[in-house]
PDB file of C-alpha atoms in Angstrom:
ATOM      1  CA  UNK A   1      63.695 143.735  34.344  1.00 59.00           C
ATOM      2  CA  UNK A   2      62.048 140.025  33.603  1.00 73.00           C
ATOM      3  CA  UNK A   3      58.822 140.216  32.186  1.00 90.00           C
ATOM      4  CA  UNK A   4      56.009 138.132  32.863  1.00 95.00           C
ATOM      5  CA  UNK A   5      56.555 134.646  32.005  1.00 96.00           C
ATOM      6  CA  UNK A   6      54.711 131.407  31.412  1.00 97.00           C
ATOM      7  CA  UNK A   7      54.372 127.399  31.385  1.00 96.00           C
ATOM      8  CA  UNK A   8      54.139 125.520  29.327  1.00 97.00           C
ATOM      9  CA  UNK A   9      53.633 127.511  26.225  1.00 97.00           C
ATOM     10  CA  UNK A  10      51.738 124.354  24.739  1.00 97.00           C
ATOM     11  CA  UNK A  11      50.127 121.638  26.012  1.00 96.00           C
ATOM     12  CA  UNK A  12      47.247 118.943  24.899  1.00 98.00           C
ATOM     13  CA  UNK A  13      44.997 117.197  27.608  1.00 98.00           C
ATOM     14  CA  UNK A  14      41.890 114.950  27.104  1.00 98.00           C
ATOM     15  CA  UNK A  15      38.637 115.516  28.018  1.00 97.00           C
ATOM     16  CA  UNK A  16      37.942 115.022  31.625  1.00 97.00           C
ATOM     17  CA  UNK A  17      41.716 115.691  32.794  1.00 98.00           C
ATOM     18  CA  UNK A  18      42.975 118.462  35.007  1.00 98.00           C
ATOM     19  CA  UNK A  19      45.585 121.163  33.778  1.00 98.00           C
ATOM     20  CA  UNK A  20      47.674 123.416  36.047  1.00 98.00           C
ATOM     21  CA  UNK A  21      49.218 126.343  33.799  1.00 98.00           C
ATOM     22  CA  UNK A  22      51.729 128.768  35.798  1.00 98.00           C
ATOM     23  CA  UNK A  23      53.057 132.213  35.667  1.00 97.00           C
ATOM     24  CA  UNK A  24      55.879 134.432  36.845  1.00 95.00           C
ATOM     25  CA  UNK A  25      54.656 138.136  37.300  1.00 91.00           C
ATOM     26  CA  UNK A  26      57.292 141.212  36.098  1.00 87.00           C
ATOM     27  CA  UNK A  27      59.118 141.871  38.706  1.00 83.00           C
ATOM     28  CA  UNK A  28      57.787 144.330  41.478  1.00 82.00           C
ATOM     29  CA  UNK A  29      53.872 143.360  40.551  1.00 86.00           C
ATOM     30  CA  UNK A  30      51.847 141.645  43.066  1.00 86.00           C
ATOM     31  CA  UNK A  31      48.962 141.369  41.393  1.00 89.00           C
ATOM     32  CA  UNK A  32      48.149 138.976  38.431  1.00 93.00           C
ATOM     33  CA  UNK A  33      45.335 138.284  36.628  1.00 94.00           C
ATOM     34  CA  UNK A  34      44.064 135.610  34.218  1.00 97.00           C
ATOM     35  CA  UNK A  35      42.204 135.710  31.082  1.00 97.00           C
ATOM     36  CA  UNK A  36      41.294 133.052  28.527  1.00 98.00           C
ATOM     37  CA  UNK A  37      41.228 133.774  24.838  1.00 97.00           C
ATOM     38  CA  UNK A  38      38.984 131.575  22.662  1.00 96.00           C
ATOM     39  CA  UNK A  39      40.425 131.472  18.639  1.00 93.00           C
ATOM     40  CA  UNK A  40      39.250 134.866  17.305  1.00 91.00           C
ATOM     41  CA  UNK A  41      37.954 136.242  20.248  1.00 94.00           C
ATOM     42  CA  UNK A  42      39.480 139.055  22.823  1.00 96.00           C
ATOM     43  CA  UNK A  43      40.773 137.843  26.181  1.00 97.00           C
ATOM     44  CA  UNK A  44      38.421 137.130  28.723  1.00 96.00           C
ATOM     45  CA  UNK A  45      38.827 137.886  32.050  1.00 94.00           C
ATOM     46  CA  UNK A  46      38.567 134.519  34.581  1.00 96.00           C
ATOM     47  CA  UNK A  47      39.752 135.824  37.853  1.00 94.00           C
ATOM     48  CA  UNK A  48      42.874 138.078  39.743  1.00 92.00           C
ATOM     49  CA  UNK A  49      45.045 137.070  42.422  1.00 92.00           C
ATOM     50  CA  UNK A  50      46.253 139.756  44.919  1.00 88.00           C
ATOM     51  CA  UNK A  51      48.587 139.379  47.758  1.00 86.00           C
ATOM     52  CA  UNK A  52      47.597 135.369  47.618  1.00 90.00           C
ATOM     53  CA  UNK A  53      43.861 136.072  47.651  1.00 91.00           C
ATOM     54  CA  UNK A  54      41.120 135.913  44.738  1.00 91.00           C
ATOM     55  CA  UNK A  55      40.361 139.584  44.431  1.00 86.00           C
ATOM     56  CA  UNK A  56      37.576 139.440  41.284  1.00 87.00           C
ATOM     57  CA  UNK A  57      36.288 136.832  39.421  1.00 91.00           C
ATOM     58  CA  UNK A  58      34.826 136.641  35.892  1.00 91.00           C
ATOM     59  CA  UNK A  59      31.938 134.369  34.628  1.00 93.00           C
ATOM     60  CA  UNK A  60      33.963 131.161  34.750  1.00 97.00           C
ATOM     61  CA  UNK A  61      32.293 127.761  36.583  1.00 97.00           C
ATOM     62  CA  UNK A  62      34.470 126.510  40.292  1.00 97.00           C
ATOM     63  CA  UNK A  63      36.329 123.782  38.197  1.00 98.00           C
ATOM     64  CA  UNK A  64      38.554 127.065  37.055  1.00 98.00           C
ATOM     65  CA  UNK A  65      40.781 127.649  40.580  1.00 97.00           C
ATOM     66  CA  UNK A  66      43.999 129.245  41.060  1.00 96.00           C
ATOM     67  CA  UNK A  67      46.480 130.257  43.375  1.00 96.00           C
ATOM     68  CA  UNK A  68      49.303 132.927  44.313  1.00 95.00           C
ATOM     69  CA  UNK A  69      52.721 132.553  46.014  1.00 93.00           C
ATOM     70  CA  UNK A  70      53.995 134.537  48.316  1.00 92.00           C
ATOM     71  CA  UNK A  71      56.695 135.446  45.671  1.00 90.00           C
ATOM     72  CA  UNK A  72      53.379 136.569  43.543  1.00 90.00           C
ATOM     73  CA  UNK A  73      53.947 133.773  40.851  1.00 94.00           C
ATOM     74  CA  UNK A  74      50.009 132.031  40.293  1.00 96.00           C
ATOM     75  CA  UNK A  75      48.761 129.428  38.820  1.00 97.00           C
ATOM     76  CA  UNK A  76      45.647 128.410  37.216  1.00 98.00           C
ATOM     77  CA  UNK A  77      44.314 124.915  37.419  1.00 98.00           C
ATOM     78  CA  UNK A  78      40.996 123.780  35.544  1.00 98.00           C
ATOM     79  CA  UNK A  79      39.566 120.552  36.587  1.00 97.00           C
ATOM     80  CA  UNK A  80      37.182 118.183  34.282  1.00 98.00           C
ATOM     81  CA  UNK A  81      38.320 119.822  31.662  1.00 98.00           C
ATOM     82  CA  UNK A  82      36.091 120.034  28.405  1.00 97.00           C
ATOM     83  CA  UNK A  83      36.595 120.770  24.664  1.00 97.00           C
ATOM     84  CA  UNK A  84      35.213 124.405  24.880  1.00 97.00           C
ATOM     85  CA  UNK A  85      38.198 124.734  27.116  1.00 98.00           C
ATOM     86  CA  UNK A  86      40.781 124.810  24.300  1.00 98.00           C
ATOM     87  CA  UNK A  87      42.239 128.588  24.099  1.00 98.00           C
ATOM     88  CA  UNK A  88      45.198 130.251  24.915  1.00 97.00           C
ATOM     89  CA  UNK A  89      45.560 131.240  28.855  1.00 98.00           C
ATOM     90  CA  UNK A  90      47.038 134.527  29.281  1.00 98.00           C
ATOM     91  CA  UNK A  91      49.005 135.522  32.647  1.00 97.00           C
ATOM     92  CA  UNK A  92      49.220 139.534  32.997  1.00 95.00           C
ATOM     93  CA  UNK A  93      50.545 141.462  36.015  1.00 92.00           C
ATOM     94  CA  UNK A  94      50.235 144.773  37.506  1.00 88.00           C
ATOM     95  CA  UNK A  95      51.689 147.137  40.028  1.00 76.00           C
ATOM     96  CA  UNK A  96      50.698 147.823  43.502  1.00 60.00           C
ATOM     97  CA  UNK A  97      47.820 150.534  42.814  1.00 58.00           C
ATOM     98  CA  UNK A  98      48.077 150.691  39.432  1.00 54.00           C
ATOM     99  CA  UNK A  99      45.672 153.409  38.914  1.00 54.00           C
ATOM    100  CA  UNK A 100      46.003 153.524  35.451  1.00 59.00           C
ATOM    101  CA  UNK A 101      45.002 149.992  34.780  1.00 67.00           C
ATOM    102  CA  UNK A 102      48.353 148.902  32.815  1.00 84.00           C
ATOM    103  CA  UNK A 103      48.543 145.156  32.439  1.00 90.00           C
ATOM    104  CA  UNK A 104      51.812 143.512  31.086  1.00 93.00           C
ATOM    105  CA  UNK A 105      50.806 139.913  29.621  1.00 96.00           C
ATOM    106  CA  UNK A 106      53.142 137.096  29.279  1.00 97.00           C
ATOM    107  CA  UNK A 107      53.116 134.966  25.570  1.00 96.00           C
ATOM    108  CA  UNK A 108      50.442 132.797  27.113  1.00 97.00           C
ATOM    109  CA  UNK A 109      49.960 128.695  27.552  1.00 98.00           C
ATOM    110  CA  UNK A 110      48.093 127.189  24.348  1.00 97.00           C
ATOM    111  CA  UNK A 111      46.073 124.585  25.992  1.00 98.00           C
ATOM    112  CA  UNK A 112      44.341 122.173  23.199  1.00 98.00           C
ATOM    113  CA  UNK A 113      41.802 119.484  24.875  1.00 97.00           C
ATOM    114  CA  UNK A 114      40.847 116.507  22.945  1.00 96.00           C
TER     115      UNK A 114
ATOM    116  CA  UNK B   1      26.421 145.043  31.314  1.00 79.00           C
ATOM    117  CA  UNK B   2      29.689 146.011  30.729  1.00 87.00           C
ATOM    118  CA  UNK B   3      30.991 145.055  27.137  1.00 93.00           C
ATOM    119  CA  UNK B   4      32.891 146.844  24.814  1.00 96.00           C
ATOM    120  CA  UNK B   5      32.406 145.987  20.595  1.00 97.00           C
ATOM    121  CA  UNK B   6      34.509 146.114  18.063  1.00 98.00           C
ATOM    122  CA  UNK B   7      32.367 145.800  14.632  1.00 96.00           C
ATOM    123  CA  UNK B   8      35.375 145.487  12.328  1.00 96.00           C
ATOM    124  CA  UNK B   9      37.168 142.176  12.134  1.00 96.00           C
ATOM    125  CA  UNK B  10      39.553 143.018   9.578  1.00 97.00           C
ATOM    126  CA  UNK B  11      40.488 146.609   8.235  1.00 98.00           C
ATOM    127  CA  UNK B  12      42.754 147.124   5.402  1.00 98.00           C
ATOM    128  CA  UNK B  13      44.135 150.376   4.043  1.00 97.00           C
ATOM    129  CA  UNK B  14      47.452 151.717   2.007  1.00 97.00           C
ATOM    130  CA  UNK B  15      50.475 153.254   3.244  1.00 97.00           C
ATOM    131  CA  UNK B  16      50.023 156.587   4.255  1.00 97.00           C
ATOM    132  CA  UNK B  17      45.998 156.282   4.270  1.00 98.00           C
ATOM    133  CA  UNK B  18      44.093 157.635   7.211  1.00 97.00           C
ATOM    134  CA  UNK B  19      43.236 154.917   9.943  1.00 97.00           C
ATOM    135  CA  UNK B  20      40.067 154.791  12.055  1.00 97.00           C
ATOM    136  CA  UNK B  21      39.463 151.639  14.394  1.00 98.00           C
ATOM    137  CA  UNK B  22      35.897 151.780  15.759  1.00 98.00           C
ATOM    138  CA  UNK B  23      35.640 150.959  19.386  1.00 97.00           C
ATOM    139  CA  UNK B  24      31.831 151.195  21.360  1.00 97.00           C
ATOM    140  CA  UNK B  25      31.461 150.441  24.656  1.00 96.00           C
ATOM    141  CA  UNK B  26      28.252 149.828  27.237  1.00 94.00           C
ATOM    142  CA  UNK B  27      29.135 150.893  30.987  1.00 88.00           C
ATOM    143  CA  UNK B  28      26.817 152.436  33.590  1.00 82.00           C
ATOM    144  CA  UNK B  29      29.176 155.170  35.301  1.00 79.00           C
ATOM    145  CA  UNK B  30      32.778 156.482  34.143  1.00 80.00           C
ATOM    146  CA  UNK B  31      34.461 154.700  32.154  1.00 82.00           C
ATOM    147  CA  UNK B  32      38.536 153.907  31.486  1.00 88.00           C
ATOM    148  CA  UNK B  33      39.135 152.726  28.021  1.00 92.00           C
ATOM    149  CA  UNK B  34      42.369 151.707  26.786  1.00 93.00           C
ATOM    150  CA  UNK B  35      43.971 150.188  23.420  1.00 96.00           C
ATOM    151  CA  UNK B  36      45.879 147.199  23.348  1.00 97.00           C
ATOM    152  CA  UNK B  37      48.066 146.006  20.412  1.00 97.00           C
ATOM    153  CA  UNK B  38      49.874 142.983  19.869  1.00 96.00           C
ATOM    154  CA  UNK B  39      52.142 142.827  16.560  1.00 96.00           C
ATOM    155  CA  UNK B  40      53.251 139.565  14.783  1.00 94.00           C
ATOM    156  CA  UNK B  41      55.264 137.515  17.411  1.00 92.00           C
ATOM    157  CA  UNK B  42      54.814 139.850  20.443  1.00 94.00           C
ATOM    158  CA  UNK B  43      52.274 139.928  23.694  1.00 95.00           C
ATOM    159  CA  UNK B  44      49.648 142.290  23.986  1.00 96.00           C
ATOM    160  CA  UNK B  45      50.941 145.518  25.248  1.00 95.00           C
ATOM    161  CA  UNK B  46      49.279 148.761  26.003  1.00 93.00           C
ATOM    162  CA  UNK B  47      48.960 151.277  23.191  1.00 95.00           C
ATOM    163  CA  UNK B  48      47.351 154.027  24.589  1.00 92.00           C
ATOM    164  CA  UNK B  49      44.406 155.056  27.807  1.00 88.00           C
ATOM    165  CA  UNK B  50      41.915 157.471  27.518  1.00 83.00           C
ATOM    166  CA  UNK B  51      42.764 159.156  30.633  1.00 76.00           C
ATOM    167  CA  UNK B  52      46.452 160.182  29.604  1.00 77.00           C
ATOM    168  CA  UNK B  53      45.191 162.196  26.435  1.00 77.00           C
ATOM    169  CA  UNK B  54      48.490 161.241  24.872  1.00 82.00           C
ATOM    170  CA  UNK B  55      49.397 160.166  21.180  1.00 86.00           C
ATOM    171  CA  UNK B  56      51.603 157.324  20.931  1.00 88.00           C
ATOM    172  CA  UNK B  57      53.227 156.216  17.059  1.00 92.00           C
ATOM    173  CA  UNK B  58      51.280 158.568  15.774  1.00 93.00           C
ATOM    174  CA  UNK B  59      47.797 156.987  17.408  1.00 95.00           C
ATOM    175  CA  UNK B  60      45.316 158.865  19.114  1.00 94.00           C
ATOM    176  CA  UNK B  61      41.934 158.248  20.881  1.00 94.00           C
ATOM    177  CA  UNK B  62      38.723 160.754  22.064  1.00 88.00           C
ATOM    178  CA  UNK B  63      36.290 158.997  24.306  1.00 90.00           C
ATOM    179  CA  UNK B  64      32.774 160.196  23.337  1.00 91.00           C
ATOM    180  CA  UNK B  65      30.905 159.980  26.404  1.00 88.00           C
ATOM    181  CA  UNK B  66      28.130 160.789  24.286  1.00 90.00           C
ATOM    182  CA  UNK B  67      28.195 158.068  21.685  1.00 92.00           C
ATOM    183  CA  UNK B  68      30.081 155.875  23.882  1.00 93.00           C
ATOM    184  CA  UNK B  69      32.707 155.143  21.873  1.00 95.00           C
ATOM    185  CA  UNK B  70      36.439 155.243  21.860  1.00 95.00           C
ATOM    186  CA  UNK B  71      37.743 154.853  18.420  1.00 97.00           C
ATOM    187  CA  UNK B  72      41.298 154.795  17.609  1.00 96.00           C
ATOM    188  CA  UNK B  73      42.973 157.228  14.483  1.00 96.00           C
ATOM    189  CA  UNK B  74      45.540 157.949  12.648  1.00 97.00           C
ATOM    190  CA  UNK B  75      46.666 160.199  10.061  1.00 97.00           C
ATOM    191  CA  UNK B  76      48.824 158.433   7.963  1.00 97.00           C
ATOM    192  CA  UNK B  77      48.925 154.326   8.413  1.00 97.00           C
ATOM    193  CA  UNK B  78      52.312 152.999   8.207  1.00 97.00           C
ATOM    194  CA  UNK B  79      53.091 149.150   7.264  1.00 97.00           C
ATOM    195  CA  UNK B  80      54.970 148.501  10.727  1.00 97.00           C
ATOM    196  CA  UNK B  81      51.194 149.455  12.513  1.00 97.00           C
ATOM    197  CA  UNK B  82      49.591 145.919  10.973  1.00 98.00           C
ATOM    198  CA  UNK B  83      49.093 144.113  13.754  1.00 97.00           C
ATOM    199  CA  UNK B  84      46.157 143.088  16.031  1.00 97.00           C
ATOM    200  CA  UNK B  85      43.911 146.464  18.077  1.00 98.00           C
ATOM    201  CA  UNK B  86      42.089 145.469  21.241  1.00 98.00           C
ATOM    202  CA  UNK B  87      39.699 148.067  23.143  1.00 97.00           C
ATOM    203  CA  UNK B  88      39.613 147.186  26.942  1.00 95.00           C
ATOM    204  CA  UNK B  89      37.088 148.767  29.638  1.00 93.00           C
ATOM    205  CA  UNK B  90      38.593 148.610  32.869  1.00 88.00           C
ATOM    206  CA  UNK B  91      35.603 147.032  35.159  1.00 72.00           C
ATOM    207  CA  UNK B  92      34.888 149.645  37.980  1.00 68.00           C
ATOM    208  CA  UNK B  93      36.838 148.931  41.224  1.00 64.00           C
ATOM    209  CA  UNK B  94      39.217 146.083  39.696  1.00 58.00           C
ATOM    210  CA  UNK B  95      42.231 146.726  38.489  1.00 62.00           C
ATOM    211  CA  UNK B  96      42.940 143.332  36.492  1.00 70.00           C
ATOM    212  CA  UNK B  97      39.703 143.207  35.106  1.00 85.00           C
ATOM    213  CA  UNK B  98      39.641 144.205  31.727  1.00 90.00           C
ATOM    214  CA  UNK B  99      36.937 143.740  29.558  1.00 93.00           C
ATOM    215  CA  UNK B 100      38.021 143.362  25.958  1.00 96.00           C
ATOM    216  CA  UNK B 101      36.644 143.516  22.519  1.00 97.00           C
ATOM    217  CA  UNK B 102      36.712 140.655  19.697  1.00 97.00           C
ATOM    218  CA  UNK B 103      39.823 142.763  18.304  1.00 97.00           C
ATOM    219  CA  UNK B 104      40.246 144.307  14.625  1.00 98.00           C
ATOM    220  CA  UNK B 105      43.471 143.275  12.211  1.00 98.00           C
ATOM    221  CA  UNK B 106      44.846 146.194  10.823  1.00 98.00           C
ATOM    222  CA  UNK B 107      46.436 145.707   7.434  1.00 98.00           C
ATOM    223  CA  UNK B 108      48.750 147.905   6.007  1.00 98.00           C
ATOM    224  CA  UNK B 109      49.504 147.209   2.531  1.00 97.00           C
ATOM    225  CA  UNK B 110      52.408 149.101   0.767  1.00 95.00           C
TER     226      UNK B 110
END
């Protein structure tokens, strides 16, 4: 069974660029869900993606947008980017009607913006 | 609003001391709370969930409805348990949408 897997695993941007960080859910998941996790702080959730729809959102501005394939891999693109943005980007996926809330995270994308 | 708190940022204790991670949370309705751990190296996996009543390495967890809080024990700390503790709330009706604390280091020193 693959776990859930993620690109790049590091990556440095400027100010004002746009970033597109993907993920690969485990296998059998069709649901996927992204979080950002500031240095010393817990994740925070940004938004979920299920079956290729945005199903929940966190308190993250429009310039954070994603998308899911219909082979449930996502991605998550932020546009006009900023320096608060630096943080590691964790992908984690779930089951179909996982009722018991069980997320399996990937290693994450460290995203550093200059 | 939903948030969960975790007031320790670092805990240290011996080998074979008792462990208690603190874990409060605010939610209007029923909550599910869980414990996340990530080890040196590893991704954040679950520990344990409130709901299954289970004990896993040794870990256990009461949710006190009454004090809202969730705190994680154990009886006897063992050096392979350092690692990083994260107390989720599951946000009601979403099943990605967990609501973590800051996260407490456990350090267990031989």
């Amino acid at each position: 069974e693959t776990g859930v897997t993620q690109s790049p695993t590091h990556l440095i941007k400027t100010r004002g660029q746009q970033v597109t960080l993907r993920c690969s859910s485990q296998s059998g998941h069709n649901t996927v869900s992204w979080y950002q996790q500031a240095l010393g702080q817990g994740p925070q959730f940004i938004f979920q993606y299920y079956r290729e729809e945005e199903n929940g959102r966190g308190n993250f501005p429009p310039r954070f947008s994603g998308l899911q394939f219909p082979n449930y891999s996502s991605e998550l693109n932020v546009n006009a980017l900023e320096l608060d943005d630096s943080a590691l980007y964790l992908c984690a996926s779930s089951t179909p009607g996982h009722l018991t809330g069980e997320l399996f995270f990937g290693e994450g994308s460290r995203l550093t913006v200059l | 609003a939903q948030r969960v708190t975790q007031p320790e940022k670092l805990l240290s204790v011996f080998k074979g001391a008792p462990v208690e991670l603190k874990c409060n949370y605010s939610y209007s309705g029923s909550p599910e709370l869980f414990w996340y751990v990530q080890y040196s190296r590893q991704r954040l996996q679950l520990l344990l969930r409130h709901i299954s009543r289970e004990s896993i390495k040794g870990f256990t967890a009461d949710l006190n409805k009454g004090e809202t809080s969730f705190h994680l024990k154990k009886p006897f700390a063992q050096e392979e348990d350092s690692a990083m503790y994260y107390c989720a709330l599951r946000g009601s009706g979403n099943t990605g949408k967990l609501i973590f604390g800051q996260g407490t280091t456990l350090q267990v020193k031989p």
